[in-house]
Coordinates of C-alpha atoms and ligand atoms in Angstrom, one line a residue:
M120 CA 107.1 -29.8 -10.5
N121 CA 104.3 -32.0 -11.8
Q122 CA 104.2 -33.1 -15.4
I123 CA 100.8 -31.4 -15.8
T124 CA 99.9 -28.1 -14.4
V125 CA 96.7 -26.2 -15.0
V126 CA 96.2 -22.5 -14.1
V127 CA 92.6 -21.3 -13.8
G128 CA 90.8 -18.2 -12.6
T129 CA 88.7 -18.6 -9.5
Q130 CA 86.7 -15.3 -9.9
W131 CA 85.6 -13.3 -12.9
G132 CA 89.0 -13.3 -14.7
D133 CA 91.8 -10.7 -14.5
E134 CA 93.1 -12.5 -11.4
G135 CA 96.7 -12.4 -12.7
K136 CA 96.7 -15.8 -14.6
G137 CA 99.0 -14.3 -17.2
K138 CA 101.6 -13.3 -14.6
L139 CA 101.5 -16.7 -12.9
T140 CA 101.5 -18.6 -16.2
D141 CA 104.7 -16.8 -17.2
Y142 CA 106.2 -17.4 -13.8
L143 CA 105.6 -21.2 -14.1
A144 CA 106.4 -21.5 -17.8
K145 CA 110.1 -21.4 -17.4
D146 CA 110.0 -25.0 -16.2
V147 CA 107.8 -26.6 -18.9
Q148 CA 108.1 -27.5 -22.5
Y149 CA 104.6 -26.5 -23.6
V150 CA 102.1 -23.9 -22.6
V151 CA 98.6 -24.4 -23.9
R152 CA 95.5 -22.2 -24.2
F153 CA 92.4 -24.5 -24.2
Q154 CA 89.3 -22.2 -24.4
G155 CA 88.1 -18.7 -25.0
G156 CA 89.4 -16.4 -27.7
N157 CA 90.5 -12.8 -28.0
N158 CA 87.9 -11.8 -25.3
A159 CA 90.7 -12.6 -22.9
G160 CA 93.6 -10.3 -22.2
H161 CA 96.7 -11.1 -20.2
T162 CA 99.6 -8.8 -19.0
V163 CA 103.0 -10.1 -18.3
V164 CA 105.7 -7.9 -16.9
V165 CA 109.3 -9.1 -17.0
D166 CA 112.0 -6.7 -15.7
D167 CA 110.9 -3.3 -17.3
K168 CA 109.1 -4.8 -20.2
T169 CA 105.3 -5.2 -20.4
Y170 CA 103.8 -7.7 -22.8
K171 CA 100.0 -7.6 -23.7
L172 CA 98.7 -11.0 -24.8
S173 CA 95.3 -12.1 -26.0
L174 CA 95.4 -15.4 -27.9
I175 CA 99.0 -16.5 -27.5
P176 CA 99.7 -18.3 -24.2
S177 CA 101.5 -16.3 -21.6
G178 CA 104.4 -18.8 -21.7
V179 CA 105.6 -17.2 -24.9
I180 CA 108.1 -14.9 -23.1
S181 CA 110.1 -18.0 -22.1
P182 CA 112.2 -18.5 -25.2
D183 CA 112.4 -22.4 -25.1
T184 CA 108.7 -22.9 -24.5
I185 CA 106.3 -24.0 -27.3
S186 CA 103.0 -22.1 -27.3
V187 CA 99.9 -24.0 -28.3
I188 CA 96.5 -22.6 -29.2
G189 CA 94.3 -25.6 -28.7
N190 CA 91.2 -26.8 -30.5
G191 CA 89.0 -25.3 -27.7
V192 CA 90.1 -21.8 -28.6
V193 CA 88.3 -19.6 -31.2
I194 CA 90.6 -17.5 -33.4
D195 CA 90.3 -14.2 -35.1
P196 CA 93.2 -14.6 -37.6
N197 CA 93.6 -10.9 -38.1
V198 CA 94.0 -10.4 -34.3
L199 CA 96.4 -13.3 -34.0
L200 CA 98.6 -12.0 -36.8
K201 CA 98.8 -8.6 -35.2
E202 CA 99.7 -10.2 -31.9
I203 CA 102.5 -12.2 -33.5
T204 CA 103.9 -9.1 -35.2
S205 CA 103.6 -7.1 -32.0
L206 CA 105.7 -9.7 -30.1
Q207 CA 108.2 -9.8 -32.9
T208 CA 108.8 -6.0 -32.6
Q209 CA 109.6 -6.7 -29.0
N210 CA 112.1 -9.4 -30.0
I211 CA 109.9 -12.3 -29.0
Y212 CA 109.6 -14.9 -31.8
P213 CA 106.8 -17.3 -30.8
K214 CA 107.3 -21.0 -31.2
L215 CA 103.6 -21.3 -31.9
L216 CA 101.4 -24.2 -32.9
I217 CA 97.7 -23.7 -33.7
S218 CA 95.3 -26.5 -33.7
Q219 CA 93.8 -27.2 -37.1
R220 CA 90.6 -27.9 -35.2
A221 CA 90.3 -24.5 -33.6
H222 CA 87.3 -22.5 -35.0
V223 CA 87.7 -19.3 -36.9
I224 CA 85.9 -16.0 -36.0
M225 CA 84.5 -14.6 -39.2
P226 CA 83.4 -11.0 -39.9
Y227 CA 79.7 -11.9 -39.7
H228 CA 80.3 -13.4 -36.2
I229 CA 81.4 -9.9 -35.0
A230 CA 78.3 -8.3 -36.7
M231 CA 76.1 -10.9 -35.1
D232 CA 77.6 -10.3 -31.7
E233 CA 76.8 -6.5 -32.0
A234 CA 73.2 -7.4 -32.9
L235 CA 72.9 -10.0 -30.1
N236 CA 74.2 -7.6 -27.5
G237 CA 71.4 -5.1 -28.1
Y238 CA 68.9 -7.9 -28.1
Q239 CA 69.9 -9.6 -24.8
D240 CA 69.9 -6.4 -22.7
N241 CA 70.3 -7.3 -19.0
L242 CA 70.3 -11.1 -19.5
A243 CA 73.7 -12.4 -20.5
A244 CA 77.1 -10.9 -19.8
E245 CA 78.0 -7.7 -21.6
S246 CA 79.8 -8.9 -24.7
T247 CA 83.2 -7.8 -25.8
K248 CA 81.7 -7.9 -29.3
R249 CA 84.5 -9.9 -30.8
G250 CA 82.2 -12.6 -32.2
I251 CA 82.9 -15.2 -29.5
A252 CA 79.4 -16.3 -28.7
P253 CA 78.3 -16.6 -32.4
V254 CA 81.4 -18.6 -33.4
F255 CA 80.9 -21.1 -30.5
A256 CA 77.2 -21.3 -31.5
D257 CA 78.2 -22.1 -35.1
K258 CA 80.5 -24.8 -33.8
M259 CA 77.5 -26.4 -32.1
Y260 CA 75.2 -25.8 -35.1
R261 CA 77.9 -27.7 -36.9
H262 CA 78.6 -25.2 -39.7
G263 CA 81.6 -23.6 -38.2
I264 CA 84.9 -23.1 -40.0
R265 CA 88.1 -24.4 -38.6
M266 CA 91.7 -23.2 -39.0
G267 CA 92.6 -26.3 -41.1
D268 CA 89.7 -25.4 -43.5
L269 CA 91.4 -22.2 -44.4
L270 CA 94.1 -24.3 -46.1
D271 CA 91.7 -26.2 -48.3
K272 CA 90.1 -24.0 -50.9
E273 CA 87.2 -26.4 -51.7
I274 CA 86.2 -27.3 -48.2
F275 CA 86.5 -23.8 -47.1
R276 CA 84.2 -22.5 -49.8
E277 CA 81.7 -25.3 -49.2
K278 CA 81.5 -24.5 -45.4
L279 CA 81.6 -20.7 -45.9
V280 CA 78.6 -20.8 -48.2
K281 CA 76.5 -22.4 -45.4
S282 CA 78.0 -20.4 -42.5
Y283 CA 77.8 -17.0 -44.4
D284 CA 74.2 -17.6 -45.5
F285 CA 73.0 -18.7 -42.0
N286 CA 74.6 -15.8 -40.1
V287 CA 74.0 -13.0 -42.7
S288 CA 70.3 -14.0 -43.0
I289 CA 69.8 -13.7 -39.3
I290 CA 71.8 -10.4 -39.1
R291 CA 69.7 -8.9 -41.9
N292 CA 66.3 -10.5 -41.5
V293 CA 66.0 -11.0 -37.8
F294 CA 68.0 -8.1 -36.4
H295 CA 67.4 -5.8 -39.4
A296 CA 71.0 -4.8 -39.1
T297 CA 73.4 -4.1 -42.0
F298 CA 76.2 -6.4 -43.1
E299 CA 78.0 -5.1 -46.2
R300 CA 80.6 -7.7 -47.0
D301 CA 80.0 -10.2 -49.8
L302 CA 81.0 -13.8 -49.6
E303 CA 83.7 -13.7 -52.2
S304 CA 85.7 -10.9 -50.5
I305 CA 85.6 -12.8 -47.2
Y306 CA 86.6 -16.0 -49.0
Q307 CA 89.6 -14.4 -50.6
E308 CA 90.7 -12.5 -47.4
Y309 CA 90.5 -15.6 -45.2
L310 CA 92.3 -17.8 -47.7
G311 CA 95.1 -15.2 -47.5
L312 CA 95.0 -15.2 -43.7
G313 CA 95.2 -19.0 -43.7
E314 CA 98.2 -18.9 -46.0
K315 CA 100.0 -16.4 -43.7
L316 CA 99.3 -18.6 -40.6
S317 CA 99.9 -22.0 -42.4
L318 CA 103.3 -22.5 -40.9
Y319 CA 101.8 -22.6 -37.5
I320 CA 98.7 -24.7 -38.2
H321 CA 99.3 -28.2 -36.9
D322 CA 98.0 -31.4 -35.5
T323 CA 98.5 -30.1 -32.0
E324 CA 96.5 -32.9 -30.3
V325 CA 98.9 -35.6 -31.6
E326 CA 102.0 -33.5 -30.8
L327 CA 100.8 -32.8 -27.2
Y328 CA 99.9 -36.5 -26.7
Q329 CA 103.3 -37.6 -27.8
A330 CA 105.0 -35.0 -25.6
Y331 CA 102.8 -36.2 -22.7
K332 CA 103.8 -39.8 -23.3
L333 CA 107.5 -38.8 -23.4
G334 CA 107.1 -37.2 -20.0
Q335 CA 107.5 -33.6 -21.1
K336 CA 105.9 -30.9 -18.9
I337 CA 102.8 -29.2 -20.1
L338 CA 101.2 -26.1 -18.5
F339 CA 97.6 -25.3 -19.4
E340 CA 96.5 -21.6 -19.1
G341 CA 92.8 -20.9 -18.5
A342 CA 91.2 -17.7 -19.6
Q343 CA 88.4 -15.9 -17.8
G344 CA 87.3 -17.3 -14.4
M345 CA 85.0 -19.8 -12.7
S346 CA 82.1 -17.3 -12.3
L347 CA 82.1 -16.8 -16.0
D348 CA 82.0 -20.5 -16.8
P349 CA 78.7 -21.2 -18.7
D350 CA 77.9 -24.3 -16.6
H351 CA 79.2 -23.3 -13.2
G352 CA 79.2 -19.5 -13.3
I353 CA 76.4 -17.1 -12.8
Y354 CA 74.5 -18.1 -15.9
P355 CA 73.6 -16.3 -18.2
H356 CA 76.1 -13.6 -17.1
T357 CA 78.9 -15.8 -18.3
T358 CA 81.3 -16.3 -21.2
S359 CA 80.8 -18.8 -24.0
S360 CA 83.3 -21.5 -23.2
N361 CA 84.0 -23.6 -20.2
N362 CA 87.0 -22.5 -18.2
V363 CA 87.1 -24.9 -15.3
A364 CA 90.2 -27.0 -15.1
G365 CA 88.5 -30.2 -16.4
Y366 CA 88.0 -28.6 -19.8
C367 CA 91.8 -28.5 -20.5
E368 CA 91.5 -32.1 -21.8
V369 CA 88.6 -31.3 -24.2
G370 CA 90.1 -28.0 -25.4
S371 CA 93.5 -29.5 -26.1
G372 CA 92.6 -33.0 -27.2
V373 CA 94.9 -34.8 -24.7
G374 CA 93.5 -37.4 -22.3
L375 CA 95.5 -36.9 -19.1
N376 CA 95.2 -39.9 -17.0
C377 CA 97.5 -38.6 -14.2
E378 CA 97.6 -36.5 -11.2
K379 CA 97.6 -32.8 -12.0
R380 CA 98.8 -29.7 -10.2
I381 CA 95.8 -27.4 -10.5
V382 CA 96.6 -23.8 -9.4
G383 CA 93.6 -21.6 -8.8
I384 CA 94.4 -17.9 -9.1
V385 CA 92.7 -15.8 -6.4
K386 CA 93.0 -12.0 -6.5
A387 CA 93.0 -10.6 -3.0
Y388 CA 89.8 -8.7 -3.8
V389 CA 87.3 -9.1 -6.6
S390 CA 86.6 -7.3 -9.9
R391 CA 84.4 -7.8 -12.9
V392 CA 83.2 -6.0 -16.0
G393 CA 79.5 -5.9 -17.0
N394 CA 76.3 -6.7 -15.3
S395 CA 75.5 -9.6 -13.1
P396 CA 74.8 -10.0 -9.4
F397 CA 78.0 -9.2 -7.4
V398 CA 77.4 -9.9 -3.8
S399 CA 80.5 -8.3 -2.3
E400 CA 80.5 -5.2 -4.5
L401 CA 81.9 -1.9 -3.1
G402 CA 80.6 1.5 -4.1
G403 CA 81.7 5.1 -3.6
E404 CA 85.1 6.3 -2.7
K405 CA 86.4 2.9 -1.5
A406 CA 85.6 1.4 -4.9
K407 CA 87.3 4.2 -6.7
T408 CA 90.5 3.9 -4.6
L409 CA 90.6 0.1 -5.1
R410 CA 89.9 0.4 -8.9
D411 CA 92.6 3.0 -9.5
K412 CA 95.2 1.4 -7.3
G413 CA 94.6 -2.1 -8.8
Q414 CA 94.4 -0.6 -12.3
E415 CA 91.0 -2.3 -12.7
Y416 CA 90.2 -1.2 -16.3
G417 CA 89.8 -3.9 -19.0
T418 CA 93.0 -4.9 -20.8
I419 CA 91.1 -5.3 -24.1
T420 CA 88.2 -2.9 -23.7
G421 CA 89.5 -0.3 -21.3
R422 CA 86.1 -0.4 -19.4
P423 CA 86.2 0.4 -15.7
R424 CA 85.7 -2.8 -13.7
R425 CA 83.3 -3.2 -10.7
V426 CA 85.3 -4.0 -7.6
G427 CA 84.5 -5.6 -4.2
W428 CA 85.8 -7.5 -1.3
L429 CA 87.2 -11.1 -1.7
D430 CA 84.3 -13.5 -1.9
L431 CA 85.0 -16.9 -0.4
V432 CA 81.7 -18.4 -1.5
Q433 CA 83.0 -17.9 -5.0
V434 CA 86.5 -19.3 -4.4
R435 CA 85.1 -22.3 -2.5
Q436 CA 83.1 -23.2 -5.5
A437 CA 86.0 -22.7 -7.8
V438 CA 88.1 -25.1 -5.7
R439 CA 85.4 -27.7 -5.8
V440 CA 84.5 -27.5 -9.6
S441 CA 88.1 -27.3 -10.8
G442 CA 89.7 -29.7 -8.3
I443 CA 92.1 -27.0 -7.3
N444 CA 94.9 -28.3 -5.1
E445 CA 96.9 -25.1 -4.7
I446 CA 96.1 -21.4 -4.6
A447 CA 98.2 -18.5 -5.9
I448 CA 97.0 -15.2 -4.3
T449 CA 97.7 -12.0 -6.3
K450 CA 97.6 -8.3 -5.8
L451 CA 98.1 -8.2 -2.1
D452 CA 100.0 -5.0 -2.6
V453 CA 96.9 -3.3 -3.9
L454 CA 95.2 -3.6 -0.6
A455 CA 98.1 -2.1 1.3
G456 CA 97.3 1.1 3.1
L457 CA 93.7 0.3 3.8
E458 CA 92.9 0.4 7.5
E459 CA 90.3 -2.3 7.5
L460 CA 89.6 -5.1 5.1
Q461 CA 86.6 -7.4 4.8
I462 CA 86.2 -10.9 3.4
C463 CA 82.8 -12.3 2.4
V464 CA 82.5 -15.7 4.0
A465 CA 78.9 -16.5 3.3
Y466 CA 75.7 -15.1 1.8
K467 CA 72.5 -14.4 3.6
I468 CA 69.5 -15.3 1.4
N469 CA 65.9 -15.0 2.6
G470 CA 67.2 -14.9 6.2
K471 CA 69.3 -18.1 5.8
I472 CA 73.1 -18.3 5.8
V473 CA 74.4 -20.0 2.6
K474 CA 77.9 -21.1 1.9
E475 CA 77.5 -22.2 -1.8
T476 CA 76.4 -20.1 -4.8
P477 CA 72.8 -20.8 -5.6
A478 CA 71.9 -21.7 -9.2
N479 CA 68.7 -19.6 -9.0
L480 CA 69.3 -16.1 -10.3
N481 CA 66.7 -14.5 -8.1
E482 CA 68.3 -16.0 -5.0
I483 CA 71.7 -14.7 -6.0
R484 CA 70.3 -11.3 -6.9
S485 CA 68.9 -11.0 -3.3
A486 CA 72.0 -12.4 -1.6
E487 CA 73.6 -10.2 1.1
P488 CA 77.3 -10.6 2.0
V489 CA 78.3 -11.9 5.5
Y490 CA 81.6 -10.3 6.2
Q491 CA 84.5 -10.9 8.6
N492 CA 86.7 -7.9 9.3
F493 CA 90.5 -7.8 9.3
P494 CA 93.1 -5.2 10.1
G495 CA 94.9 -4.0 7.0
W496 CA 98.7 -3.8 6.3
G497 CA 101.0 -0.9 5.5
E498 CA 102.3 0.2 2.1
M499 CA 104.9 -2.2 0.6
T500 CA 108.1 -0.2 -0.2
E501 CA 110.7 -1.6 -2.6
S502 CA 113.0 -2.5 0.3
T503 CA 110.2 -4.5 2.0
K504 CA 109.5 -6.2 -1.3
D505 CA 113.2 -7.1 -1.6
R506 CA 113.3 -8.5 1.9
I507 CA 110.2 -10.6 1.2
K508 CA 111.8 -11.9 -2.1
E509 CA 114.9 -12.9 -0.1
R510 CA 113.4 -14.4 3.0
G511 CA 109.8 -15.4 2.0
F512 CA 106.5 -15.7 3.8
T513 CA 107.8 -14.9 7.3
E514 CA 108.8 -11.4 6.1
L515 CA 105.2 -10.5 5.3
Q516 CA 103.5 -8.2 7.7
K517 CA 101.7 -10.2 10.4
T518 CA 98.2 -8.9 9.3
M519 CA 98.9 -10.1 5.8
Q520 CA 100.0 -13.5 7.0
D521 CA 96.8 -13.8 9.1
Y522 CA 94.7 -12.8 6.1
I523 CA 96.3 -15.5 4.0
K524 CA 96.0 -18.2 6.7
F525 CA 92.3 -17.3 7.2
I526 CA 91.5 -17.8 3.5
E527 CA 93.2 -21.1 3.2
N528 CA 91.5 -22.4 6.3
E529 CA 88.1 -21.3 5.0
I530 CA 88.5 -22.8 1.6
K531 CA 90.5 -25.9 2.7
C532 CA 93.2 -25.4 0.1
P533 CA 96.8 -24.3 0.7
I534 CA 98.0 -20.9 -0.6
K535 CA 101.4 -21.8 -2.0
I536 CA 102.2 -18.8 -4.3
I537 CA 102.1 -15.2 -3.2
S538 CA 102.2 -12.3 -5.6
F539 CA 102.8 -8.7 -4.5
G540 CA 103.4 -6.8 -7.7
P541 CA 103.0 -7.2 -11.4
K542 CA 106.6 -8.1 -12.1
R543 CA 107.7 -11.7 -12.6
N544 CA 110.1 -11.5 -9.6
E545 CA 107.5 -10.0 -7.2
T546 CA 106.4 -13.5 -6.3
I547 CA 107.3 -16.0 -3.6
I548 CA 106.7 -19.7 -3.2
R549 CA 105.7 -20.7 0.3
Ligands
LIG621 P1 94.5 -12.5 -16.3 O1 93.3 -12.3 -17.2 O2 94.1 -13.4 -15.1 O3 95.7 -13.1 -17.0 O4 94.9 -11.2 -15.7 P2 95.4 -9.8 -16.4 O5 96.7 -10.0 -16.9 O6 94.3 -9.4 -17.3 O7 95.2 -8.8 -15.2 C1 96.0 -8.8 -14.1 C2 96.7 -7.5 -14.0 O8 97.2 -7.4 -12.7 C3 97.9 -7.3 -15.0 O9 98.0 -6.0 -15.3 C4 99.0 -7.8 -14.2 O10 100.3 -7.2 -14.6 C5 98.7 -7.3 -12.8 N1 99.1 -8.1 -11.7 C6 99.3 -9.5 -11.6 N2 99.7 -9.8 -10.3 C7 99.8 -8.7 -9.6 C8 100.1 -8.4 -8.3 O11 100.4 -9.2 -7.5 N3 100.1 -7.0 -7.9 C9 99.8 -6.0 -8.8 N4 99.8 -4.8 -8.4 N5 99.5 -6.3 -10.1 C10 99.5 -7.6 -10.5

């Protein structure tokens, strides 16, 4: 295994990065989140236990692995504390380090997010309303509050006065919305939260750099997916932090002058929450079947996701912008039982065949999918799954093998990991 591995989503998130991160984590010393916040949700299933994670890296289930929340992540301390407690009740005691440079989501960020969501209507992705965009905006305005600030009473007050005043003025005077909390109650509450988390707050950038220099193995876990990246995704229907693999250095503070194993997670079909053009979207009964079978309801919000056929225009772009050198394909079992499958190989825009996602929103809105058809595969019983685990790729049904080979040939990237169920052991390496 390489010293540095990065796991990223190639679609709209929910590809199964949590499962794959857990699968790869047993061989590394550190697992690092480098962007996003509690707008991400990951599910890890080990034996008969299911773990729901949001801010803590999915490597946390491996007992010897150190979990790092890097400087590029934004943290709601109340949510983080709940997640730590919930893991502890499942007998997982996180070896957790939180960057002192990670920004803090404050109550007024959540109120601002509510107000913004109404204002933006159809432009912008539907927000999870967790305060993510406003906290990243404050970071760029340069009046954000960082985890380390919660440990310094004077600095925290100085920064809070500015940040509170700015945000609450906009909430009240621009959006004419209510925000009841006064500065003092927030100050006292967040000082208390800082104290509770103080044992985890750390100079993670230095620790990771030292680990890197010592040759220790580090796994970076991306949240969301390429089409939600604010630079490379379908802007403005995106999230608020970059999630392409290159961002792992910015969001963890470690310069990685080395070759990396960059694993792109591709779900065998596509799903997304919220509005934005979705070229290969399915409707009607087919969509309902796929949604229910794939459990395509938001981990955090419970919202039903839109679903569609695998889109290789999207995956091709993800391979290019993240420098992906290996693919893990997930949820092949969900497609089992369908007679015919389709893969979107290109878009037709104004009569022209296009193989790259256009930057222009109108062009992508008018894009039609160009499909290639494939015969499906039969249901995967427990005994077929056991045979696959034992003997590997050649035990997969021929139609599934062909589906996989077609994809890797189209995107020019090898598919090396195959996942056919949510459990850790429902995975093979090819
Ligand atoms: P992430 O955001 O990319 O980490 O993905 P999530 O964890 O939010 O969503 C993926 C969901 O699919 C989780 O419930 C996983 O347990 C599940 N999952 C992952 N891989 C597979 C698979 O190969 N087959 C099936 N049926 N479920 C899977």
